Short mmCIF file of C-alpha atoms in Angstrom, two decimals:
data_model
loop_
_atom_site.label_atom_id
_atom_site.label_comp_id
_atom_site.label_asym_id
_atom_site.label_seq_id
_atom_site.Cartn_x
_atom_site.Cartn_y
_atom_site.Cartn_z
CA MET F 1 69.32 43.39 162.68
CA PRO F 2 68.79 46.05 160.16
CA ALA F 3 69.71 45.14 156.61
CA ASN F 4 73.24 46.33 155.71
CA THR F 5 72.69 48.88 152.87
CA LEU F 6 76.33 48.25 151.61
CA PHE F 7 75.09 44.83 150.13
CA SER F 8 72.11 46.25 148.21
CA GLY F 9 71.89 44.38 144.82
CA LYS F 10 74.66 42.10 145.65
CA GLN F 11 73.83 38.55 144.48
CA ILE F 12 74.46 35.82 146.91
CA SER F 13 74.30 32.08 145.92
CA ILE F 14 74.31 28.92 148.01
CA LEU F 15 76.35 25.71 147.46
CA GLY F 16 75.21 23.34 150.11
CA ASP F 17 73.66 20.04 151.35
CA SER F 18 70.08 19.29 153.00
CA ILE F 19 70.69 22.13 155.95
CA SER F 20 70.52 24.33 153.09
CA THR F 21 67.52 23.13 151.15
CA LEU F 22 63.78 24.28 150.96
CA LYS F 23 61.44 23.04 148.41
CA GLY F 24 60.61 25.66 145.87
CA PHE F 25 63.77 27.56 146.12
CA LEU F 26 66.25 25.29 144.41
CA PRO F 27 67.01 24.34 140.82
CA PRO F 28 64.59 21.80 139.61
CA PHE F 29 67.30 19.04 139.65
CA CYS F 30 68.02 19.68 143.43
CA LYS F 31 66.26 17.25 146.09
CA SER F 32 65.24 19.05 149.21
CA PHE F 33 65.02 18.11 152.83
CA TYR F 34 62.86 20.83 154.27
CA MET F 35 59.35 20.78 152.98
CA GLN F 36 59.99 17.57 151.01
CA ASN F 37 61.20 14.99 153.39
CA PRO F 38 58.73 13.68 155.94
CA HIS F 39 61.57 13.48 158.56
CA ALA F 40 61.61 17.32 158.55
CA ASP F 41 58.05 17.69 159.41
CA CYS F 42 58.78 18.58 162.98
CA SER F 43 61.27 20.80 161.96
CA GLY F 44 58.99 24.18 162.03
CA ILE F 45 60.60 25.26 158.74
CA SER F 46 58.05 26.14 155.98
CA ARG F 47 59.14 29.47 154.61
CA PRO F 48 62.33 30.87 153.26
CA GLU F 49 62.28 33.33 156.16
CA ASP F 50 62.76 30.36 158.55
CA THR F 51 66.06 29.37 156.99
CA TRP F 52 69.64 30.35 158.10
CA TRP F 53 70.40 31.65 154.61
CA MET F 54 67.57 33.72 153.90
CA GLN F 55 68.05 35.33 157.32
CA ILE F 56 71.71 36.04 156.50
CA ILE F 57 70.55 37.43 153.07
CA SER F 58 68.04 39.62 154.52
CA GLN F 59 70.41 41.04 157.31
CA LEU F 60 73.01 41.64 154.53
CA GLY F 61 70.70 43.31 152.44
CA GLY F 62 71.36 41.50 149.31
CA ASP F 63 69.24 39.26 146.86
CA LEU F 64 69.23 35.28 146.62
CA CYS F 65 70.82 34.43 143.18
CA ILE F 66 70.61 30.96 143.14
CA ASN F 67 70.31 28.14 146.13
CA ASN F 68 72.13 25.07 144.73
CA SER F 69 71.52 22.84 147.72
CA TYR F 70 70.96 19.03 147.35
CA SER F 71 70.07 16.74 150.12
CA GLY F 72 72.45 14.06 150.90
CA SER F 73 75.05 15.41 148.58
CA LEU F 74 79.01 15.15 149.38
CA VAL F 75 81.78 16.97 148.17
CA CYS F 76 83.25 13.74 147.27
CA GLY F 77 82.59 11.61 144.30
CA MET F 78 82.74 13.75 141.44
CA ASP F 79 79.53 12.34 139.98
CA PHE F 80 76.17 13.95 140.32
CA PRO F 81 75.25 15.20 142.87
CA SER F 82 78.59 15.74 144.23
CA ALA F 83 79.47 19.43 144.80
CA THR F 84 82.38 19.05 142.25
CA HIS F 85 79.81 18.22 139.19
CA LEU F 86 79.24 20.61 136.64
CA LEU F 87 75.45 20.95 137.70
CA ARG F 88 76.47 21.72 141.26
CA PHE F 89 79.57 24.01 141.23
CA GLY F 90 78.68 25.54 137.68
CA GLU F 91 75.18 26.48 138.26
CA LEU F 92 75.18 29.18 140.70
CA HIS F 93 74.38 32.11 138.28
CA CYS F 94 70.96 32.91 137.13
CA ASN F 95 70.22 32.88 133.27
CA PRO F 96 67.55 35.20 131.64
CA GLY F 97 64.06 33.55 132.00
CA ALA F 98 65.07 31.72 135.07
CA TYR F 99 63.65 32.26 138.40
CA HIS F 100 65.94 34.29 141.12
CA PHE F 101 64.71 35.92 144.56
CA PRO F 102 65.26 39.44 145.00
CA MET F 103 64.43 41.23 148.30
CA ARG F 104 61.68 43.83 148.31
CA ASN F 105 60.84 45.83 151.50
CA GLY F 106 62.49 43.07 153.47
CA ARG F 107 60.76 39.96 151.85
CA ILE F 108 61.60 37.62 149.36
CA GLN F 109 60.05 37.90 145.79
CA LYS F 110 60.19 35.13 143.23
CA SER F 111 61.02 36.98 139.88
CA LEU F 112 62.10 36.14 136.31
CA CYS F 113 65.54 37.15 135.51
CA THR F 114 65.69 39.40 132.57
CA LYS F 115 69.61 39.29 132.35
CA LEU F 116 72.36 37.04 133.23
CA LEU F 117 73.10 37.45 136.85
CA TYR F 118 76.50 36.40 138.38
CA PRO F 119 76.92 35.82 142.18
CA ASP F 120 78.96 38.19 143.85
CA ILE F 121 79.12 36.13 146.83
CA ILE F 122 79.01 32.35 147.30
CA LEU F 123 78.27 30.80 150.42
CA VAL F 124 79.81 27.24 150.66
CA THR F 125 78.25 24.98 153.11
CA MET F 126 79.25 21.38 152.22
CA GLY F 127 81.20 18.46 153.95
CA THR F 128 78.41 17.38 156.42
CA ASN F 129 77.50 14.22 154.73
CA ASP F 130 81.30 13.69 153.79
CA TRP F 131 81.56 13.27 157.62
CA CYS F 132 78.37 11.44 158.20
CA PHE F 133 79.31 8.93 155.41
CA ARG F 134 83.00 8.80 156.43
CA SER F 135 84.40 10.00 153.44
CA PRO F 136 88.44 9.20 153.96
CA ILE F 137 91.02 12.08 154.61
CA GLU F 138 93.99 9.83 154.86
CA GLY F 139 95.10 7.61 152.18
CA ASP F 140 95.18 8.03 148.44
CA LEU F 141 95.32 11.80 148.33
CA GLN F 142 94.53 11.83 144.68
CA SER F 143 91.29 9.75 144.90
CA LYS F 144 88.09 11.40 144.00
CA ASN F 145 86.46 9.75 147.36
CA ASN F 146 89.23 11.53 149.67
CA PHE F 147 87.70 14.71 151.33
CA CYS F 148 90.85 16.78 151.12
CA TYR F 149 91.10 16.23 147.47
CA ALA F 150 87.57 16.62 146.54
CA TYR F 151 87.38 19.92 148.58
CA ASP F 152 90.33 21.19 146.65
CA VAL F 153 88.68 20.23 143.36
CA MET F 154 85.70 21.92 144.17
CA LEU F 155 87.20 25.31 145.16
CA ARG F 156 89.32 25.22 142.13
CA LYS F 157 86.56 24.57 139.93
CA LEU F 158 84.50 27.41 141.72
CA LYS F 159 87.14 30.03 141.41
CA SER F 160 87.65 29.08 137.51
CA LYS F 161 83.94 29.31 136.96
CA TYR F 162 83.33 32.39 139.02
CA PRO F 163 86.64 34.34 139.35
CA GLU F 164 84.84 37.62 140.19
CA SER F 165 82.89 36.20 143.10
CA ARG F 166 83.95 36.12 146.80
CA ILE F 167 83.74 32.62 148.29
CA VAL F 168 82.85 31.90 151.83
CA CYS F 169 83.37 28.37 153.19
CA ALA F 170 81.57 27.38 156.40
CA THR F 171 82.97 24.73 158.92
CA LEU F 172 80.68 21.99 160.03
CA PHE F 173 78.83 23.12 163.39
CA GLN F 174 77.58 19.65 164.33
CA LYS F 175 79.27 17.94 167.18
CA ASN F 176 81.00 14.53 167.26
CA ASN F 177 78.32 12.92 169.29
CA ALA F 178 75.86 13.17 166.49
CA VAL F 179 77.84 10.65 164.53
CA PRO F 180 80.15 8.98 166.99
CA ASP F 181 83.26 7.62 165.24
CA ALA F 182 86.58 7.97 167.14
CA LEU F 183 88.34 7.30 163.62
CA HIS F 184 86.56 10.05 161.70
CA PRO F 185 86.49 13.09 164.26
CA ILE F 186 84.69 16.11 162.82
CA GLU F 187 87.54 18.41 163.68
CA GLU F 188 89.50 16.81 160.98
CA TYR F 189 87.11 17.47 158.28
CA ASN F 190 86.95 21.37 159.46
CA THR F 191 90.72 21.46 159.54
CA VAL F 192 90.49 20.24 155.87
CA ILE F 193 87.91 23.11 155.21
CA LYS F 194 90.10 25.78 156.63
CA LYS F 195 93.32 24.70 155.01
CA ASN F 196 91.75 24.59 151.46
CA ALA F 197 89.87 28.06 152.14
CA ALA F 198 93.15 29.31 152.98
CA LEU F 199 94.91 27.74 150.09
CA HIS F 200 92.42 29.41 147.60
CA GLU F 201 92.09 32.86 149.29
CA CYS F 202 88.45 32.26 150.40
CA MET F 203 87.08 33.64 153.28
CA VAL F 204 85.88 31.00 156.40
CA THR F 205 82.97 31.12 158.54
CA ASP F 206 84.02 29.22 161.35
CA LEU F 207 80.89 27.95 162.86
CA ALA F 208 82.80 25.24 164.63
CA GLN F 209 84.48 27.60 167.04
CA PHE F 210 81.45 28.41 168.75
CA ASP F 211 79.86 26.57 171.82
CA ASP F 212 76.33 27.85 171.27
CA PRO F 213 73.71 24.89 171.24
CA ILE F 214 72.01 24.62 167.83
CA GLU F 215 68.95 22.84 168.24
CA THR F 216 68.28 19.92 165.62
CA ILE F 217 65.78 17.31 165.14
CA ASP F 218 68.23 14.38 164.90
CA GLY F 219 71.89 16.02 165.63
CA ILE F 220 72.32 16.92 161.77
CA HIS F 221 69.57 19.36 160.89
CA PRO F 222 68.37 22.47 162.51
CA THR F 223 65.00 23.01 163.54
CA TYR F 224 63.27 26.57 163.40
CA GLN F 225 65.05 27.91 166.48
CA GLY F 226 68.28 26.13 165.33
CA MET F 227 68.34 28.10 162.00
CA ARG F 228 67.87 31.21 164.04
CA THR F 229 70.93 30.23 166.01
CA LEU F 230 72.93 29.31 163.08
CA ALA F 231 72.19 32.45 161.35
CA GLU F 232 73.33 34.35 164.51
CA LEU F 233 76.52 32.43 164.33
CA TRP F 234 77.10 33.32 160.74
CA MET F 235 76.43 37.06 161.38
CA ARG F 236 79.28 36.79 164.28
CA CYS F 237 81.80 35.80 161.65
CA LEU F 238 80.61 38.31 159.25
CA THR F 239 80.94 41.31 161.69
CA ASP F 240 83.47 42.63 159.53
CA HIS F 241 81.67 43.10 156.44
CA ASP F 242 84.42 44.65 154.46
CA LYS F 243 85.95 41.23 154.07
CA ILE F 244 83.48 40.14 151.61
CA ILE F 245 82.32 43.34 149.86
CA LEU F 246 83.32 43.33 146.46
#
């Protein structure tokens, strides 16, 4: 798919977990799964072009501002590396002298930033580890370990830090058989994501609505082919580009 020139120069940042990582394209305090964890060696992912997020940015015609994704991170907890911690939600812009990754002739380039860059669009892909580690949804609704409360806090902080950015929240694409637990079905976590996104006027990329099989190495982490499928599902959701044009 050719790049959409309407997004040319748009700065796109990622707030994610292991599914969105790639060694060499993250802040120095972030831990990667792809190209760092031996369990990912069979994934076939070794370049940014292999990832779902770089395929999306390339197709949209934008630039990667910051990919603040941390392997194993949750929304819940409030402490680092929770997505509610300042080093996560508050580090989605690029400072002068830091590296960002503009697209040039369809390829990503590592480049020193010469001015402060704020994200025009923030793609939030968090919640898989909350589901895997069974973060509660019911119970104490004001607890930092409650998924609904923590997701609300994360979006409030993002909106406060980046009031001009368009925030897009993705639902979880994995299936319940990846982490069998009748008491914590993945649909409940996706309901929380959509509810909080609506509350904060964020767009939703509802990956969970599709039945397309996404190839993974373990039921959670996409392979090379799985990343391609994941990117295709993202683009189906973003067909109406006017929704995230600023």
